[in-house]
Short mmCIF file of C-alpha atoms (C1' of nucleotides) and ligand atoms in Angstrom, two decimals:
data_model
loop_
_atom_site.label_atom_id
_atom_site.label_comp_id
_atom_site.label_asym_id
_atom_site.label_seq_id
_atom_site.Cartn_x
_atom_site.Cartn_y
_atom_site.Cartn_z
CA UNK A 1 -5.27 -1.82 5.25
CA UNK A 2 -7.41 -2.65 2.01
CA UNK A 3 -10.77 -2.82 2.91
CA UNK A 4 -12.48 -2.22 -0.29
CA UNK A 5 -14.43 -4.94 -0.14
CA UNK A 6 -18.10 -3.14 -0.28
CA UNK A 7 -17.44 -0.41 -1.73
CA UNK A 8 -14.59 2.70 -2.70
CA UNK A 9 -14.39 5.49 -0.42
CA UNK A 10 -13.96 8.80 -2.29
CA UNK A 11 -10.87 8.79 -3.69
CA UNK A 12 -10.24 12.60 -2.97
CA UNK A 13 -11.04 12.80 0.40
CA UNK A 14 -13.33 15.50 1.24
CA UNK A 15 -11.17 18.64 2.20
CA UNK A 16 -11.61 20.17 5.85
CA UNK A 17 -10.92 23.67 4.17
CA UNK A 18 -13.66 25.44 2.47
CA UNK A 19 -10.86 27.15 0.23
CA UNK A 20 -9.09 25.73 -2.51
CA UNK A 21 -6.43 28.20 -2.07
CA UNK A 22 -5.63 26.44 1.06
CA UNK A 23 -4.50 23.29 -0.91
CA UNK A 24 -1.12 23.61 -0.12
CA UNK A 25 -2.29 23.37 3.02
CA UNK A 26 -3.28 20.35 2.54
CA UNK A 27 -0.70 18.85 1.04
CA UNK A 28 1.28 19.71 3.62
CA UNK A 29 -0.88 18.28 5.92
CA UNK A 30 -0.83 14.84 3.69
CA UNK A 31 0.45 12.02 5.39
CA UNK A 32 3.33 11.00 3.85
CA UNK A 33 4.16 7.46 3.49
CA UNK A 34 7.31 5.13 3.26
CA UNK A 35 7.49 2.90 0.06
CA UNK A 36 7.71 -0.20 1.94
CA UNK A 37 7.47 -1.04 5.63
CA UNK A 38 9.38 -3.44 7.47
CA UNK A 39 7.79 -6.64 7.69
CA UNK A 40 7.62 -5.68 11.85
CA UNK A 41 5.86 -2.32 11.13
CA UNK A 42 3.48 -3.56 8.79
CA UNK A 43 2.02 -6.05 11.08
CA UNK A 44 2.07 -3.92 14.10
CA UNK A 45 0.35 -1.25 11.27
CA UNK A 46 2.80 1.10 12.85
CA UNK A 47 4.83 3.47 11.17
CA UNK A 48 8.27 2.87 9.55
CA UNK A 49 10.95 4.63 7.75
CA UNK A 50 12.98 4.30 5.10
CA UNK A 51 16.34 3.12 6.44
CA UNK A 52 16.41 -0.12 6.99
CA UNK A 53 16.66 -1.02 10.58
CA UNK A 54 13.83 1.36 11.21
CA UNK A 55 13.78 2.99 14.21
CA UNK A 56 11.10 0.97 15.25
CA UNK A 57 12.53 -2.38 14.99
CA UNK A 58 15.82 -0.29 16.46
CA UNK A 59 14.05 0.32 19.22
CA UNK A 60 12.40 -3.02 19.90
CA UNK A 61 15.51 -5.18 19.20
CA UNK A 62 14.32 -6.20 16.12
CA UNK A 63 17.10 -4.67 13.79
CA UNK A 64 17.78 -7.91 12.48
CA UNK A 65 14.02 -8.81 11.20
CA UNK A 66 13.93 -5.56 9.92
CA UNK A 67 13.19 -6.62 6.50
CA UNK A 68 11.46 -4.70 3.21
CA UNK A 69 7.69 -6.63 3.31
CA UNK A 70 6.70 -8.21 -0.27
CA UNK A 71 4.47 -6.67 -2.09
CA UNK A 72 1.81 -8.21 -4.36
CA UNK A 73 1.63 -7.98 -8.07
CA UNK A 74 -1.03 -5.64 -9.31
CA UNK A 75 -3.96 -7.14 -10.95
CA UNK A 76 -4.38 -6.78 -14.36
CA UNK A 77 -6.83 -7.45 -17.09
CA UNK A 78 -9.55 -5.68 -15.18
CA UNK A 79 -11.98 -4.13 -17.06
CA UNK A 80 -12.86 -1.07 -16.09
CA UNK A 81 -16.09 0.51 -18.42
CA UNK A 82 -16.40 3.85 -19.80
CA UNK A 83 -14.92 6.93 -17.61
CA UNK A 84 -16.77 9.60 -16.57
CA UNK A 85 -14.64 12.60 -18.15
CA UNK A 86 -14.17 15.31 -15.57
CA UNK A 87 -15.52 18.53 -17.58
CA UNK A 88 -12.32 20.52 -17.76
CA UNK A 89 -14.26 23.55 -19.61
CA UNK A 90 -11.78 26.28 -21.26
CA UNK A 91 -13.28 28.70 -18.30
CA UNK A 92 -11.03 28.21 -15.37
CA UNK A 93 -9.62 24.69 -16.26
CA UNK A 94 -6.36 24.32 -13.43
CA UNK A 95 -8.97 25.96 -10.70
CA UNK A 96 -11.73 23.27 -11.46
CA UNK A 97 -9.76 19.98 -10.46
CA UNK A 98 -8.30 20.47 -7.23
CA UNK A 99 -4.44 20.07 -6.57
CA UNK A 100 -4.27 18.51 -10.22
CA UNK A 101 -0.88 16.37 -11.03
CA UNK A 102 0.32 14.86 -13.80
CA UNK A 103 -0.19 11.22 -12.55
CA UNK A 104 -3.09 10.08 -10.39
CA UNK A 105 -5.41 11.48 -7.96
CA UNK A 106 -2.81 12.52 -5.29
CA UNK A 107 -0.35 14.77 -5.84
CA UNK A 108 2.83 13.25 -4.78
CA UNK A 109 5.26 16.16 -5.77
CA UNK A 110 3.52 18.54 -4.42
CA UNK A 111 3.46 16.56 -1.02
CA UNK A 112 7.15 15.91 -1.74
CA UNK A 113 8.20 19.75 -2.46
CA UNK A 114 5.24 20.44 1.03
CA UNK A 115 7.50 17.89 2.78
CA UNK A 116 10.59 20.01 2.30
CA UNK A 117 11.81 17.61 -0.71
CA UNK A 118 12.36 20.35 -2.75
CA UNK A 119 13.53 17.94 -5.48
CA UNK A 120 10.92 16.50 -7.89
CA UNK A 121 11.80 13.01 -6.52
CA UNK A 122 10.89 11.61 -3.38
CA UNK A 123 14.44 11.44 -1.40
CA UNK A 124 14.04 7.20 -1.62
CA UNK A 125 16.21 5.14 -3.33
CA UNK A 126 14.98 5.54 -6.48
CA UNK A 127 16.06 2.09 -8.39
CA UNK A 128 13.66 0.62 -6.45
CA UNK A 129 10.67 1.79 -7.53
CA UNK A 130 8.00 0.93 -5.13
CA UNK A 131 9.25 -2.91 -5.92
CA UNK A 132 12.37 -3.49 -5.85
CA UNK A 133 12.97 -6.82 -8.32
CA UNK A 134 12.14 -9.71 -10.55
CA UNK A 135 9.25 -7.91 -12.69
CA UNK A 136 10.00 -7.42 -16.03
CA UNK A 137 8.04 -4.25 -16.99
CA UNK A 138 9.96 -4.20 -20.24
CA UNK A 139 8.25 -7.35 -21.23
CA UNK A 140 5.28 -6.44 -19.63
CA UNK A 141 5.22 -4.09 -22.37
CA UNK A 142 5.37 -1.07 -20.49
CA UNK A 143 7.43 1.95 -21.73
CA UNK A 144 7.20 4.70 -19.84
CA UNK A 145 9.00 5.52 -16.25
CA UNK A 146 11.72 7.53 -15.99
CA UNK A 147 14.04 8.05 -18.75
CA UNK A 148 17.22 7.89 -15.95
CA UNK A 149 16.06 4.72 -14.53
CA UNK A 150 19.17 2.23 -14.43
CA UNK A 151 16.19 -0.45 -15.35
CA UNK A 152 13.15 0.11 -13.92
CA UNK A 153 12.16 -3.49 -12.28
CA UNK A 154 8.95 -3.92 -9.84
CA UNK A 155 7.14 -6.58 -7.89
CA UNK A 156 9.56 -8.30 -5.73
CA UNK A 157 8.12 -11.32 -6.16
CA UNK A 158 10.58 -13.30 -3.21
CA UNK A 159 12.12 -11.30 -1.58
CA UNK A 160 13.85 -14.03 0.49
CA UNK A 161 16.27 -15.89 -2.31
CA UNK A 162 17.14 -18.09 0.93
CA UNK A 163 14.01 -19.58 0.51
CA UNK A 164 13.44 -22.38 -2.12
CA UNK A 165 9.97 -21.12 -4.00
CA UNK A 166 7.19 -23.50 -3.90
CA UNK A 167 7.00 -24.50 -7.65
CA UNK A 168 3.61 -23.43 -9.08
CA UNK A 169 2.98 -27.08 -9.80
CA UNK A 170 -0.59 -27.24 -8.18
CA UNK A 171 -1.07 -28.27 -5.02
CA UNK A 172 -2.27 -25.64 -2.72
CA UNK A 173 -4.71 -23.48 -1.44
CA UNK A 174 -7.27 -25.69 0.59
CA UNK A 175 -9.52 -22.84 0.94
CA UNK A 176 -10.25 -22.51 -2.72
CA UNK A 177 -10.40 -19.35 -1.88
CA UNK A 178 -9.06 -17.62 -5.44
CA UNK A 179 -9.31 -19.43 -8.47
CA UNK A 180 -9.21 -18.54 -12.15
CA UNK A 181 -11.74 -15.59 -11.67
CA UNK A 182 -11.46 -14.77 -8.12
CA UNK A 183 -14.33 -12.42 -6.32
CA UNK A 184 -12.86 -12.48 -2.67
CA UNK A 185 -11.72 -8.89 -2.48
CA UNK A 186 -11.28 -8.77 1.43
CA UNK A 187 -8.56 -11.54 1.65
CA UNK A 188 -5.84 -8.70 3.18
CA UNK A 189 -6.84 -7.64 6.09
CA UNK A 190 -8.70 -10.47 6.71
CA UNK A 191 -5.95 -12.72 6.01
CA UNK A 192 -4.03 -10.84 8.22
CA UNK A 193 -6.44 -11.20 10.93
CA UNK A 194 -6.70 -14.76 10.57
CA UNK A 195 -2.98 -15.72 11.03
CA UNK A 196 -1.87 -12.69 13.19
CA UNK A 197 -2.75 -14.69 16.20
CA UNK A 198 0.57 -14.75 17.24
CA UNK A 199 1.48 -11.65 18.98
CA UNK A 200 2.35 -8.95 16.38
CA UNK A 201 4.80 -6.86 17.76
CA UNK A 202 7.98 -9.28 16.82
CA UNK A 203 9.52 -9.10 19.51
CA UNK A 204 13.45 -9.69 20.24
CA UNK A 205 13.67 -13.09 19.09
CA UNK A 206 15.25 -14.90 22.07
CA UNK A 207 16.82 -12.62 24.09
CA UNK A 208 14.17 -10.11 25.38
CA UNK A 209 15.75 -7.50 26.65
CA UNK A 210 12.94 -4.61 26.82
CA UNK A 211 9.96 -5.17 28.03
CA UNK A 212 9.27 -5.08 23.83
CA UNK A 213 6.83 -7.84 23.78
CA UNK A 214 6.21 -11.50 24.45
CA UNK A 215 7.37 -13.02 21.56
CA UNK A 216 8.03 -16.25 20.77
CA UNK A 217 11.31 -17.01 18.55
CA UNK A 218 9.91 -18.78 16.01
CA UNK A 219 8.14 -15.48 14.93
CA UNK A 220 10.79 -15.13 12.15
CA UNK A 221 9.92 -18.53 11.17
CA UNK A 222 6.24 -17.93 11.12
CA UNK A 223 6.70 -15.04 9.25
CA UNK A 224 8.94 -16.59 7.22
CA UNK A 225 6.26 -18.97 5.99
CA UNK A 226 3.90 -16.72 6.15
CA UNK A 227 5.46 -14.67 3.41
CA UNK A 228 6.35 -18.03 1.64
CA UNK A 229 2.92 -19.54 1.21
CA UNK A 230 1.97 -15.96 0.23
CA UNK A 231 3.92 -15.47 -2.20
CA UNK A 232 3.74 -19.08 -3.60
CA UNK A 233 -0.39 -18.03 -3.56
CA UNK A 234 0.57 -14.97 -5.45
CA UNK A 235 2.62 -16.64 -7.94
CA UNK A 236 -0.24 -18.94 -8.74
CA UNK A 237 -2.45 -16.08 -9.04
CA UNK A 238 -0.65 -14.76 -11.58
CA UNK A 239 0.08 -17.70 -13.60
CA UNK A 240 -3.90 -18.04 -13.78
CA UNK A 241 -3.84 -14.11 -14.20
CA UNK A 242 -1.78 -15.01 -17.27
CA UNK A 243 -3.46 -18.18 -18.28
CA UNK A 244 -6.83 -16.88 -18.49
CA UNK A 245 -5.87 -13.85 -20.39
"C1'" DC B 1 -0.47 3.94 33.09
"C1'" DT B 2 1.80 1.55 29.31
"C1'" DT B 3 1.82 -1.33 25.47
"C1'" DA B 4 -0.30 -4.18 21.93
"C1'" DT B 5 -3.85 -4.87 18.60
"C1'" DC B 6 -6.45 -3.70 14.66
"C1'" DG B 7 -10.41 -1.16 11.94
"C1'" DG B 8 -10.49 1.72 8.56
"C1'" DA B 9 -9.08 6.33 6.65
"C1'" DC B 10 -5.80 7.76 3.80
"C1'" DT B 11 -1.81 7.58 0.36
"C1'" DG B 12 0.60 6.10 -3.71
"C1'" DT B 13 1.09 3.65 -7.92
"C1'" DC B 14 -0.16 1.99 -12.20
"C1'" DA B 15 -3.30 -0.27 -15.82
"C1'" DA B 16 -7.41 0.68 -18.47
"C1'" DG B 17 -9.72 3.91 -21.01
"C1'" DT B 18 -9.90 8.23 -23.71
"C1'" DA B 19 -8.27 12.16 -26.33
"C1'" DT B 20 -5.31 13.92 -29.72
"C1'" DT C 1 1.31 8.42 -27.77
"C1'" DA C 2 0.00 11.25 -23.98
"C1'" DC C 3 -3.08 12.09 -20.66
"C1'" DT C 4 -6.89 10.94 -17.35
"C1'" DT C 5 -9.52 8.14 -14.44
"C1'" DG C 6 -10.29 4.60 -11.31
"C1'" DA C 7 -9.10 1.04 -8.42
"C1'" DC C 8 -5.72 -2.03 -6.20
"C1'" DA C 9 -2.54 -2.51 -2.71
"C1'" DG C 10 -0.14 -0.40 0.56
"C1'" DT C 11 0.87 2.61 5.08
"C1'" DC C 12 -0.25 4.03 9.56
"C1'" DC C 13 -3.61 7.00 12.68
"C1'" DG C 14 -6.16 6.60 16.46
"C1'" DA C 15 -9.55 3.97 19.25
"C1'" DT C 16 -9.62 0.49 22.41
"C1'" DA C 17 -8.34 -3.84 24.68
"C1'" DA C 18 -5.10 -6.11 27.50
"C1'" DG C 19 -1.50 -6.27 30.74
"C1'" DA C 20 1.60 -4.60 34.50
ZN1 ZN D 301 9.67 -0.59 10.25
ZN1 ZN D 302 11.80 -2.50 10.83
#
DNA sequence: CTTATCGGACTGTCAAGTAT
DNA sequence: TACTTGACAGTCCGATAAGA
């Protein structure tokens, strides 16, 4: 998943082709990724899709636990020091940075328009950004984002409203392991490694039907809490986020 | 042989920094 | 304000372990 923890891989990864005329190429060959995985997919680290029972949880009986995974709120605050200006001399500017966009490294249009999504925007349901609730970008004091947007809203902060939140009034985190200025980059995968000791692949909760997996029912409920103390971790990350800022 | 697990390469988004 | 850069946070490929 995230391993950054020693250091960032090149960000561009190094093209197979020796020819930057072949970049289409390469966008074509891009792997394209869903917004948001299933809860099931993303701990099996398998692929998904966009519609919502995915095929994989389809095909495992998990249709029911197929469920958009929460994603965490960007840091921010992060200071970054100077940038190293790419050169982009008057001499062949456009041939000098590869497969240039507008936004960010990658070239997501391009990949779209590669993937046969001739339209400028990805064929996802486009109200829900990459998050789908519950962060107020407005007050954020962002401004940009697409001028059709019904109201552009990210970081789903709970994604289960069934669940009461854990109110940020202290109490938790036994590890220590963040506080105020937190250094422990590798707490994803990690994390992940440490409580997927239950068998991954959900499988059908209850009635097993395939031989899908040897699950054991209260998966839903471990994930359940799993995404709870999460996100009540989150939350308090951001408060001090906000606090110390 | 089939299926599950998981390390890490890769993608995508967005905030910080810089130019205009 | 618009654009660029860099890094966080995510997906999922592919190697390999485990099980039937
Ligand atoms: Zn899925
Ligand atoms: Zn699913």
């Amino acid at each position: 998943m995230m391993d950054h923890n020693t250091e960032v891989q090149p960000h561009v990864h190094p093209l197979p082709y020796e020819h930057a005329q072949m970049i289409h190429e390469v966008s074509a060959i891009k792997r394209k990724q869903v917004k948001n995985a299933c809860t099931n997919c993303q701990k099996a680290c398998k692929k998904c899709a966009d519609e919502r029972p995915c095929p994989r949880c389809v095909k495992y009986n998990l249709a029911d636990s197929c469920v958009n995974s929460v994603r965490k709120e960007r840091k921010k605050g992060i200071k970054r020091g100077p940038y190293k200006r790419r050169v982009r001399s008057q001499g062949d500017e456009g041939a000098t940075d590869e497969g240039n966009s507008t936004q960010g490294s990658s070239a997501p249009v391009a990949a779209n328009v590669a993937y046969g999504n001739i339209s400028p925007f990805p064929a996802y349901p486009a109200h829900l950004n990459q998050y789908q609730s519950a962060y107020d970008y407005q007050a954020m004091g962002g401004q940009k984002h697409m001028a059709g947007m019904p109201a552009p809203q990210y970081y789903q902060t709970f994604p289960y409203p069934q669940q009461a939140m854990m109110p940020p009034t202290g109490a938790n985190d036994p590890t220590g392991d963040q506080q105020g200025n937190e250094s422990a980059k590798p707490k994803t995968k990690k994390a992940k490694k440490a409580k997927a000791k239950q068998p991954i692949t959900p499988g059908p909760s209850s009635s097993n039907s395939t031989s899908a997996s040897p699950d054991k029912g209260e998966e839903s409920n471990m994930t359940k809490l799993a995404q709870l103390v999460t996100a009540a971790l989150d939350n308090e990350n951001t408060m001090n986020n906000s606090k110390s800022e």
